[in-house]
CSV table of C-alpha atoms in Angstrom, one decimal:
chain,number,residue,atom,x,y,z
A,1,UNK,CA,0.0,0.0,0.0
A,2,UNK,CA,2.9,2.3,0.7
A,3,UNK,CA,4.6,1.5,-2.7
A,4,UNK,CA,7.7,0.4,-0.8
A,5,UNK,CA,9.1,-2.2,-3.2
A,6,UNK,CA,12.2,-2.8,-1.0
A,7,UNK,CA,10.0,-3.6,2.0
A,8,UNK,CA,7.9,-5.9,-0.1
A,9,UNK,CA,11.1,-7.8,-1.2
A,10,UNK,CA,12.2,-8.0,2.4
A,11,UNK,CA,8.8,-9.6,3.4
A,12,UNK,CA,9.1,-12.0,0.5
A,13,UNK,CA,12.6,-13.0,1.5
A,14,UNK,CA,11.3,-13.6,5.0
A,15,UNK,CA,8.7,-16.1,3.6
A,16,UNK,CA,5.6,-14.0,3.0
A,17,UNK,CA,3.1,-15.4,0.5
A,18,UNK,CA,3.4,-13.4,-2.7
A,19,UNK,CA,-0.3,-14.0,-3.4
A,20,UNK,CA,-1.4,-12.6,-0.1
A,21,UNK,CA,-4.9,-11.0,-0.5
A,22,UNK,CA,-5.3,-7.3,0.2
A,23,UNK,CA,-8.2,-5.6,2.0
A,24,UNK,CA,-10.4,-6.1,-1.1
A,25,UNK,CA,-9.8,-9.8,-1.1
A,26,UNK,CA,-7.8,-9.6,-4.3
A,27,UNK,CA,-4.1,-10.5,-4.5
A,28,UNK,CA,-1.8,-7.6,-3.6
A,29,UNK,CA,-0.4,-7.7,-7.1
A,30,UNK,CA,-3.7,-6.2,-8.1
A,31,UNK,CA,-3.1,-3.4,-5.6
A,32,UNK,CA,0.3,-2.6,-7.2
A,33,UNK,CA,-1.1,-2.8,-10.7
A,34,UNK,CA,-4.0,-0.5,-9.9
A,35,UNK,CA,-1.6,2.1,-8.4
A,36,UNK,CA,0.7,1.9,-11.5
A,37,UNK,CA,3.4,0.7,-9.1
A,38,UNK,CA,5.6,-1.2,-11.4
A,39,UNK,CA,8.4,-1.6,-8.9
A,40,UNK,CA,6.2,-3.4,-6.4
A,41,UNK,CA,4.6,-5.4,-9.1
A,42,UNK,CA,8.1,-6.5,-10.2
A,43,UNK,CA,9.0,-7.5,-6.6
A,44,UNK,CA,5.8,-9.6,-6.3
A,45,UNK,CA,6.0,-11.4,-9.6
A,46,UNK,CA,9.7,-12.0,-9.1
A,47,UNK,CA,8.8,-13.4,-5.7
A,48,UNK,CA,6.3,-15.9,-7.3
A,49,UNK,CA,3.0,-14.0,-7.5
A,50,UNK,CA,0.7,-15.4,-10.1
A,51,UNK,CA,0.0,-12.7,-12.6
A,52,UNK,CA,-2.4,-15.0,-14.6
A,53,UNK,CA,-4.7,-16.0,-11.7
A,54,UNK,CA,-8.3,-15.6,-12.8
A,55,UNK,CA,-10.1,-13.0,-10.6
A,56,UNK,CA,-13.8,-12.9,-9.8
A,57,UNK,CA,-14.5,-10.5,-12.7
A,58,UNK,CA,-12.8,-12.8,-15.2
A,59,UNK,CA,-9.7,-10.7,-15.6
A,60,UNK,CA,-6.2,-11.4,-14.4
A,61,UNK,CA,-3.6,-9.1,-12.8
A,62,UNK,CA,-1.7,-9.1,-16.1
A,63,UNK,CA,-4.8,-8.3,-18.1
A,64,UNK,CA,-5.5,-5.4,-15.7
A,65,UNK,CA,-1.9,-4.1,-16.3
A,66,UNK,CA,-2.4,-4.3,-20.1
A,67,UNK,CA,-5.7,-2.4,-19.8
A,68,UNK,CA,-3.9,0.4,-17.9
A,69,UNK,CA,-1.5,1.0,-20.8
A,70,UNK,CA,1.8,1.3,-18.9
A,71,UNK,CA,4.7,-0.6,-20.7
A,72,UNK,CA,6.7,-0.5,-17.4
A,73,UNK,CA,3.8,-2.0,-15.5
A,74,UNK,CA,3.2,-4.8,-18.1
A,75,UNK,CA,6.9,-5.6,-18.2
A,76,UNK,CA,6.9,-6.0,-14.4
A,77,UNK,CA,3.8,-8.1,-14.3
A,78,UNK,CA,4.7,-10.4,-17.2
A,79,UNK,CA,7.0,-12.4,-14.9
A,80,UNK,CA,9.6,-14.9,-16.1
A,81,UNK,CA,9.4,-16.8,-19.3
A,82,UNK,CA,6.0,-15.5,-20.3
A,83,UNK,CA,6.2,-17.1,-23.8
A,84,UNK,CA,6.4,-20.6,-22.2
A,85,UNK,CA,4.3,-20.0,-19.1
A,86,UNK,CA,1.2,-18.3,-20.4
A,87,UNK,CA,-1.3,-20.3,-22.4
A,88,UNK,CA,-2.0,-19.7,-26.1
A,89,UNK,CA,-5.6,-18.6,-25.3
A,90,UNK,CA,-4.5,-16.1,-22.7
A,91,UNK,CA,-1.8,-14.7,-25.0
A,92,UNK,CA,-4.5,-14.1,-27.6
A,93,UNK,CA,-6.7,-12.4,-25.1
A,94,UNK,CA,-3.9,-10.1,-23.9
A,95,UNK,CA,-2.9,-9.2,-27.5
A,96,UNK,CA,-6.5,-8.5,-28.5
A,97,UNK,CA,-7.0,-6.2,-25.5
A,98,UNK,CA,-3.9,-4.2,-26.3
A,99,UNK,CA,-4.8,-4.0,-30.0
A,100,UNK,CA,-8.3,-2.8,-29.1
A,101,UNK,CA,-6.9,0.1,-27.2
A,102,UNK,CA,-4.4,0.9,-30.0
A,103,UNK,CA,-7.2,1.0,-32.6
A,104,UNK,CA,-9.7,2.8,-30.5
A,105,UNK,CA,-7.4,5.3,-28.7
A,106,UNK,CA,-7.2,6.0,-25.0
A,107,UNK,CA,-9.5,8.9,-24.8
A,108,UNK,CA,-12.2,7.4,-27.0
A,109,UNK,CA,-12.1,4.1,-25.1
A,110,UNK,CA,-12.5,5.9,-21.8
A,111,UNK,CA,-15.4,7.8,-23.2
A,112,UNK,CA,-17.0,4.6,-24.4
A,113,UNK,CA,-16.5,2.9,-20.9
A,114,UNK,CA,-17.6,5.9,-18.8
A,115,UNK,CA,-20.1,7.7,-21.0
A,116,UNK,CA,-18.4,10.9,-19.9
A,117,UNK,CA,-18.6,13.8,-22.4
A,118,UNK,CA,-15.9,16.4,-23.1
A,119,UNK,CA,-12.2,16.1,-23.7
A,120,UNK,CA,-10.0,13.9,-21.6
A,121,UNK,CA,-7.4,15.3,-19.2
A,122,UNK,CA,-3.8,14.6,-20.1
A,123,UNK,CA,-0.6,15.0,-18.2
A,124,UNK,CA,3.0,13.8,-18.7
A,125,UNK,CA,4.2,11.3,-16.1
A,126,UNK,CA,7.3,9.1,-15.7
A,127,UNK,CA,6.5,5.5,-16.7
A,128,UNK,CA,9.8,4.0,-15.3
A,129,UNK,CA,13.3,5.2,-14.5
A,130,UNK,CA,14.1,5.7,-18.2
A,131,UNK,CA,10.8,6.5,-20.0
A,132,UNK,CA,8.0,9.0,-20.0
A,133,UNK,CA,4.3,8.6,-20.9
A,134,UNK,CA,1.1,10.6,-21.0
A,135,UNK,CA,-1.6,9.8,-18.5
A,136,UNK,CA,-5.2,10.1,-19.8
A,137,UNK,CA,-8.2,10.6,-17.4
A,138,UNK,CA,-11.9,10.8,-18.1
A,139,UNK,CA,-15.0,10.0,-16.2
A,140,UNK,CA,-13.1,8.9,-13.1
A,141,UNK,CA,-10.9,6.4,-15.0
A,142,UNK,CA,-7.2,6.9,-15.7
A,143,UNK,CA,-4.9,5.0,-18.1
A,144,UNK,CA,-1.6,5.6,-19.7
A,145,UNK,CA,-1.2,6.2,-23.4
A,146,UNK,CA,1.3,3.4,-23.9
A,147,UNK,CA,-0.8,0.7,-25.4
A,148,UNK,CA,1.2,0.7,-28.7
A,149,UNK,CA,4.3,0.0,-26.5
A,150,UNK,CA,2.4,-2.6,-24.5
A,151,UNK,CA,1.3,-4.4,-27.7
A,152,UNK,CA,4.9,-4.3,-29.0
A,153,UNK,CA,6.3,-5.7,-25.7
A,154,UNK,CA,3.8,-8.5,-25.6
A,155,UNK,CA,4.5,-9.5,-29.2
A,156,UNK,CA,8.2,-9.6,-28.4
A,157,UNK,CA,7.6,-11.6,-25.2
A,158,UNK,CA,5.5,-14.1,-27.1
A,159,UNK,CA,7.8,-14.4,-30.2
A,160,UNK,CA,5.5,-12.7,-32.6
A,161,UNK,CA,7.2,-10.9,-35.5
A,162,UNK,CA,4.9,-8.1,-36.7
A,163,UNK,CA,5.9,-6.4,-40.0
A,164,UNK,CA,8.6,-3.7,-39.6
A,165,UNK,CA,6.3,-1.2,-41.2
A,166,UNK,CA,3.7,-1.8,-38.6
A,167,UNK,CA,6.1,-1.4,-35.7
A,168,UNK,CA,7.4,1.9,-37.3
A,169,UNK,CA,3.9,3.2,-37.5
A,170,UNK,CA,3.4,2.5,-33.8
A,171,UNK,CA,6.5,4.6,-32.9
A,172,UNK,CA,6.4,7.7,-35.1
A,173,UNK,CA,3.4,9.4,-33.3
A,174,UNK,CA,5.6,9.6,-30.2
A,175,UNK,CA,9.0,10.7,-31.4
A,176,UNK,CA,10.4,11.6,-28.0
A,177,UNK,CA,13.6,9.7,-27.3
A,178,UNK,CA,12.4,8.8,-23.8
A,179,UNK,CA,8.8,8.1,-24.7
A,180,UNK,CA,7.7,4.6,-23.7
A,181,UNK,CA,6.1,3.7,-27.0
A,182,UNK,CA,9.1,4.9,-29.0
A,183,UNK,CA,11.4,3.0,-26.6
A,184,UNK,CA,9.4,-0.2,-26.9
A,185,UNK,CA,9.4,-0.2,-30.6
A,186,UNK,CA,13.1,0.7,-31.1
A,187,UNK,CA,14.0,-2.0,-28.7
A,188,UNK,CA,11.9,-4.6,-30.5
A,189,UNK,CA,13.3,-3.6,-33.9
A,190,UNK,CA,16.8,-3.9,-32.5
A,191,UNK,CA,16.3,-7.7,-32.3
A,192,UNK,CA,15.2,-7.9,-35.9
A,193,UNK,CA,18.3,-9.0,-37.9
A,194,UNK,CA,17.0,-11.0,-40.8
A,195,UNK,CA,18.1,-9.7,-44.2
A,196,UNK,CA,14.5,-8.7,-45.0
A,197,UNK,CA,14.0,-6.8,-41.8
A,198,UNK,CA,17.3,-5.0,-42.1
A,199,UNK,CA,16.5,-4.0,-45.7
A,200,UNK,CA,13.3,-2.4,-44.5
A,201,UNK,CA,15.0,-0.7,-41.6
A,202,UNK,CA,17.9,0.6,-43.7
A,203,UNK,CA,15.4,2.1,-46.2
A,204,UNK,CA,14.4,4.5,-43.4
A,205,UNK,CA,17.7,6.3,-43.8
A,206,UNK,CA,16.3,8.0,-46.9
A,207,UNK,CA,12.7,8.5,-45.6
A,208,UNK,CA,11.6,12.1,-46.2
A,209,UNK,CA,10.3,12.4,-42.7
A,210,UNK,CA,13.2,13.0,-40.2
A,211,UNK,CA,11.2,11.2,-37.5
A,212,UNK,CA,11.5,7.9,-39.3
A,213,UNK,CA,15.3,8.5,-39.7
A,214,UNK,CA,15.5,9.3,-35.9
A,215,UNK,CA,13.8,6.0,-35.2
A,216,UNK,CA,16.4,4.2,-37.3
A,217,UNK,CA,19.2,5.9,-35.4
A,218,UNK,CA,17.5,4.8,-32.1
A,219,UNK,CA,17.2,1.2,-33.3
A,220,UNK,CA,20.9,1.2,-34.2
A,221,UNK,CA,21.7,2.6,-30.7
A,222,UNK,CA,19.6,-0.2,-29.1
A,223,UNK,CA,21.4,-2.8,-31.3
A,224,UNK,CA,24.8,-1.5,-30.1
A,225,UNK,CA,23.6,-1.5,-26.5
A,226,UNK,CA,22.4,-5.0,-26.7
A,227,UNK,CA,25.6,-6.2,-28.4
A,228,UNK,CA,27.7,-4.6,-25.6
A,229,UNK,CA,25.4,-5.8,-22.9
A,230,UNK,CA,25.7,-9.4,-24.1
A,231,UNK,CA,29.4,-9.0,-24.9
A,232,UNK,CA,28.8,-9.7,-28.6
A,233,UNK,CA,30.2,-6.8,-30.6
A,234,UNK,CA,28.8,-8.0,-33.9
A,235,UNK,CA,27.9,-4.6,-35.2
A,236,UNK,CA,30.6,-4.1,-37.8
A,237,UNK,CA,28.0,-3.7,-40.6
A,238,UNK,CA,26.2,-1.1,-38.5
A,239,UNK,CA,29.4,0.9,-38.1
A,240,UNK,CA,30.0,1.2,-41.8
A,241,UNK,CA,26.4,2.1,-42.4
A,242,UNK,CA,26.6,4.8,-39.8
A,243,UNK,CA,29.9,6.1,-41.2
A,244,UNK,CA,28.2,6.6,-44.6
A,245,UNK,CA,25.1,8.0,-43.1
A,246,UNK,CA,27.0,10.6,-41.0
A,247,UNK,CA,28.3,12.2,-44.2
A,248,UNK,CA,25.0,12.9,-45.9
A,249,UNK,CA,22.3,13.3,-43.2
A,250,UNK,CA,20.8,16.8,-43.7
A,251,UNK,CA,18.8,17.2,-40.5
A,252,UNK,CA,20.7,18.5,-37.5
A,253,UNK,CA,18.7,16.6,-34.9
A,254,UNK,CA,18.9,13.3,-36.8
A,255,UNK,CA,22.6,13.8,-37.5
A,256,UNK,CA,23.3,14.3,-33.8
A,257,UNK,CA,21.6,11.0,-33.1
A,258,UNK,CA,23.6,9.3,-35.8
A,259,UNK,CA,26.8,10.7,-34.4
A,260,UNK,CA,25.9,9.6,-30.9
A,261,UNK,CA,25.8,6.0,-32.1
A,262,UNK,CA,28.7,6.3,-34.5
A,263,UNK,CA,31.1,7.7,-31.9
A,264,UNK,CA,30.4,4.7,-29.6
A,265,UNK,CA,32.5,2.7,-32.1
A,266,UNK,CA,36.1,2.9,-33.2
A,267,UNK,CA,36.2,3.9,-36.9
A,268,UNK,CA,38.9,5.5,-38.9
A,269,UNK,CA,36.5,8.0,-40.6
A,270,UNK,CA,35.5,9.7,-37.4
A,271,UNK,CA,38.2,12.4,-37.5
A,272,UNK,CA,37.2,13.5,-40.9
A,273,UNK,CA,33.6,13.7,-39.7
A,274,UNK,CA,34.7,15.9,-36.8
A,275,UNK,CA,36.5,18.3,-39.2
A,276,UNK,CA,33.4,18.4,-41.4
A,277,UNK,CA,31.0,19.3,-38.6
A,278,UNK,CA,33.0,21.3,-36.1
A,279,UNK,CA,31.4,24.4,-37.4
A,280,UNK,CA,27.9,23.0,-37.9
A,281,UNK,CA,25.1,25.5,-37.1
A,282,UNK,CA,23.3,23.0,-34.9
A,283,UNK,CA,24.9,22.8,-31.4
A,284,UNK,CA,23.5,19.3,-31.0
A,285,UNK,CA,25.8,18.2,-33.8
A,286,UNK,CA,28.8,20.1,-32.4
A,287,UNK,CA,28.3,18.4,-29.0
A,288,UNK,CA,29.1,15.1,-30.7
A,289,UNK,CA,32.2,16.3,-32.6
A,290,UNK,CA,34.7,16.0,-29.6
A,291,UNK,CA,33.8,12.4,-29.3
A,292,UNK,CA,34.9,11.9,-32.9
A,293,UNK,CA,38.4,13.1,-31.8
A,294,UNK,CA,39.0,10.7,-28.9
A,295,UNK,CA,42.1,9.0,-30.3
A,296,UNK,CA,45.4,8.0,-28.8
A,297,UNK,CA,47.5,9.9,-29.8
A,298,UNK,CA,45.4,12.8,-31.1
A,299,UNK,CA,46.6,14.3,-34.3
A,300,UNK,CA,47.6,18.0,-34.4
A,301,UNK,CA,44.6,19.0,-36.5
A,302,UNK,CA,42.4,17.1,-34.0
A,303,UNK,CA,43.8,19.0,-31.0
A,304,UNK,CA,43.4,22.3,-32.9
A,305,UNK,CA,39.8,21.5,-33.6
A,306,UNK,CA,39.1,20.5,-30.0
A,307,UNK,CA,40.7,23.6,-28.6
A,308,UNK,CA,38.6,25.8,-30.9
A,309,UNK,CA,35.5,24.0,-29.6
A,310,UNK,CA,36.6,24.9,-26.0
A,311,UNK,CA,35.5,28.4,-26.9
A,312,UNK,CA,32.2,27.4,-28.4
A,313,UNK,CA,29.2,29.6,-27.5
A,314,UNK,CA,27.2,26.5,-26.5
A,315,UNK,CA,27.9,25.5,-22.9
A,316,UNK,CA,27.2,21.8,-23.6
A,317,UNK,CA,29.8,21.8,-26.3
A,318,UNK,CA,32.3,23.2,-23.9
A,319,UNK,CA,31.2,20.6,-21.3
A,320,UNK,CA,32.0,17.8,-23.7
A,321,UNK,CA,35.3,19.4,-24.6
A,322,UNK,CA,36.2,19.5,-20.9
A,323,UNK,CA,35.6,15.8,-20.8
A,324,UNK,CA,37.5,14.8,-23.9
A,325,UNK,CA,40.5,17.0,-23.3
A,326,UNK,CA,41.5,14.7,-20.4
A,327,UNK,CA,41.5,11.7,-22.8
A,328,UNK,CA,44.2,10.4,-22.5
A,329,UNK,CA,45.0,11.5,-18.9
A,330,UNK,CA,48.5,12.7,-19.8
A,331,UNK,CA,47.8,16.4,-20.5
A,332,UNK,CA,49.8,18.4,-23.0
A,333,UNK,CA,50.5,22.1,-22.2
A,334,UNK,CA,47.8,23.2,-24.6
A,335,UNK,CA,45.1,20.8,-23.1
A,336,UNK,CA,46.1,21.8,-19.6
A,337,UNK,CA,45.8,25.5,-20.4
A,338,UNK,CA,42.4,25.0,-21.9
A,339,UNK,CA,41.1,22.9,-19.0
A,340,UNK,CA,42.3,25.6,-16.6
A,341,UNK,CA,40.4,28.1,-18.6
A,342,UNK,CA,37.3,26.0,-18.6
A,343,UNK,CA,37.7,25.7,-14.8
A,344,UNK,CA,36.6,29.4,-14.8
A,345,UNK,CA,33.7,28.9,-17.2
A,346,UNK,CA,30.5,30.9,-16.4
A,347,UNK,CA,28.6,27.6,-16.6
A,348,UNK,CA,28.7,25.6,-13.4
A,349,UNK,CA,28.4,22.2,-15.2
A,350,UNK,CA,31.4,23.1,-17.4
A,351,UNK,CA,33.4,24.0,-14.3
A,352,UNK,CA,32.5,20.7,-12.6
A,353,UNK,CA,33.4,18.7,-15.7
A,354,UNK,CA,36.7,20.5,-16.1
A,355,UNK,CA,37.5,20.0,-12.4
A,356,UNK,CA,36.7,16.3,-12.8
A,357,UNK,CA,39.0,16.0,-15.8
A,358,UNK,CA,41.9,17.8,-14.0
A,359,UNK,CA,41.6,16.0,-10.7
A,360,UNK,CA,41.5,12.6,-12.5
A,361,UNK,CA,44.3,13.4,-14.9
A,362,UNK,CA,47.9,12.3,-14.4
A,363,UNK,CA,49.0,15.9,-14.5
A,364,UNK,CA,51.0,16.8,-11.3
A,365,UNK,CA,52.1,20.3,-12.2
A,366,UNK,CA,51.9,23.1,-9.7
A,367,UNK,CA,49.5,25.0,-12.0
A,368,UNK,CA,46.9,22.2,-11.8
A,369,UNK,CA,47.4,21.5,-8.1
A,370,UNK,CA,47.0,25.1,-7.2
A,371,UNK,CA,44.0,25.5,-9.4
A,372,UNK,CA,42.3,22.6,-7.7
A,373,UNK,CA,43.2,24.0,-4.2
A,374,UNK,CA,41.6,27.3,-5.2
A,375,UNK,CA,38.3,25.5,-5.8
A,376,UNK,CA,38.0,24.9,-2.1
A,377,UNK,CA,36.7,28.5,-1.9
A,378,UNK,CA,33.8,27.7,-4.2
A,379,UNK,CA,30.2,27.7,-2.9
A,380,UNK,CA,29.5,24.5,-5.0
A,381,UNK,CA,30.1,21.6,-2.7
A,382,UNK,CA,30.7,19.2,-5.6
A,383,UNK,CA,33.5,21.4,-6.9
A,384,UNK,CA,35.0,21.4,-3.4
A,385,UNK,CA,34.8,17.6,-3.3
A,386,UNK,CA,36.5,17.3,-6.7
A,387,UNK,CA,39.2,19.6,-5.4
A,388,UNK,CA,39.7,17.6,-2.3
A,389,UNK,CA,39.9,14.4,-4.4
A,390,UNK,CA,42.4,15.9,-6.7
A,391,UNK,CA,44.6,16.9,-3.8
A,392,UNK,CA,44.2,13.5,-2.2
A,393,UNK,CA,45.4,11.5,-5.2
A,394,UNK,CA,48.4,13.9,-5.5
A,395,UNK,CA,49.3,13.4,-1.8
A,396,UNK,CA,49.0,17.1,-1.2
A,397,UNK,CA,49.5,18.0,2.5
A,398,UNK,CA,46.4,20.2,2.4
A,399,UNK,CA,44.2,17.1,1.8
A,400,UNK,CA,42.8,16.7,5.4
A,401,UNK,CA,41.9,20.4,5.5
A,402,UNK,CA,40.3,20.1,2.1
A,403,UNK,CA,37.9,17.4,3.1
A,404,UNK,CA,37.0,19.4,6.2
A,405,UNK,CA,36.1,22.3,3.9
A,406,UNK,CA,33.9,20.0,1.7
A,407,UNK,CA,31.5,19.6,4.7
A,408,UNK,CA,28.8,16.9,5.2
A,409,UNK,CA,27.7,15.3,1.9
A,410,UNK,CA,24.6,13.3,3.1
A,411,UNK,CA,23.3,10.0,1.7
A,412,UNK,CA,24.4,8.8,-1.7
A,413,UNK,CA,28.1,9.4,-1.3
A,414,UNK,CA,29.0,6.4,0.8
A,415,UNK,CA,30.7,4.6,-2.1
A,416,UNK,CA,31.9,7.7,-4.0
A,417,UNK,CA,35.5,7.3,-5.2
A,418,UNK,CA,36.2,10.9,-4.2
A,419,UNK,CA,35.2,10.2,-0.6
A,420,UNK,CA,37.2,6.9,-0.4
A,421,UNK,CA,40.3,8.7,-1.8
A,422,UNK,CA,40.6,10.5,1.6
A,423,UNK,CA,40.9,7.1,3.4
A,424,UNK,CA,43.5,5.9,0.9
A,425,UNK,CA,45.4,9.1,1.3
A,426,UNK,CA,45.5,8.7,5.1
A,427,UNK,CA,46.5,5.0,4.8
A,428,UNK,CA,49.4,5.8,2.4
A,429,UNK,CA,50.7,8.5,4.6
A,430,UNK,CA,50.3,6.6,7.9
A,431,UNK,CA,52.2,3.8,6.3
A,432,UNK,CA,55.1,6.1,5.6
A,433,UNK,CA,54.2,6.7,1.9
A,434,UNK,CA,54.8,9.9,0.0
């Protein structure tokens, strides 16, 4: 009832029955589902709750989750091995319900069920940690507008391969990178590697609507993520495809997405791409350029380009430069000088990123050490912590005082490497180290 998933897991670990009935006599999984509480639903199903138990009204907890239109909630309630565990008849019932919502539309279906006139109320909400969704309310009922994502997730769980064109049509109405429907479709398409499926996906590169091209870039990002997650870097064909696409994509937003995936790989053409787009009018593109230059060693033209971007009018470009300048960690006089300049940037995020790059670098010059020590006068506590860390790893005698000046950090910093560096500093020096 309190939506405390950790407490639920603790009860389950202590032997509580995952199908315990709630005050209404229904399994507590129904309580979690009705509250859009995907974390508790996940805890219960992971603990053995039966998401397919038939309830007095003929529904099941899983069917209720599908009805509510939250991909996160459905994913949590599906449980393990749904393709094997759920009967064929139940699969068809779930799929039919999701399709009905997709074809009717959330507002219209709520109007049909409640008889309420007028427009539905809509508000953006977070579906899970990584995705957003729209909540739709009318006549006292509330659902989430994620039924296209729910249908896509169910099909993937049940091994159903809908046409690529149908999946694309489900995604394009919600082109937000974090939208739950967009995310479900791009993830499902990332698994489609047959020649026919890839041919249809690759054709999106030349689609006149940039939303379709953005979807393709997201699919390629998801494919790369899955390959890295499963330690199967089998995306060589994708890299060459991205390399060619990066040279002729006309839309700035799409190009930024393409470069975001492309720079996650190592490819000899990236430096030329960086030179091509260092002056691009869209700052989203320029923010990707520094990542094209992360090579060891950096060529002289690459360093020149990077240093020019350190003065970019867009603060996020300067932020990325502050990150890349410290790669590798051996700083040259030019990169040191520019990082010290970025340490005085008017944007707080840029200063923090520059401080992080300097403190973690192998540079032990007095200029860097003193610049870090000067940060202890900053109001920003994270800047002071970064300064203390930089002094600690350099065995500077001001380290103890520096950590005192950081002040209390509160919860969330227990395992922070910058905090533990203080302990290592004291251990080294007690042991007679430098």
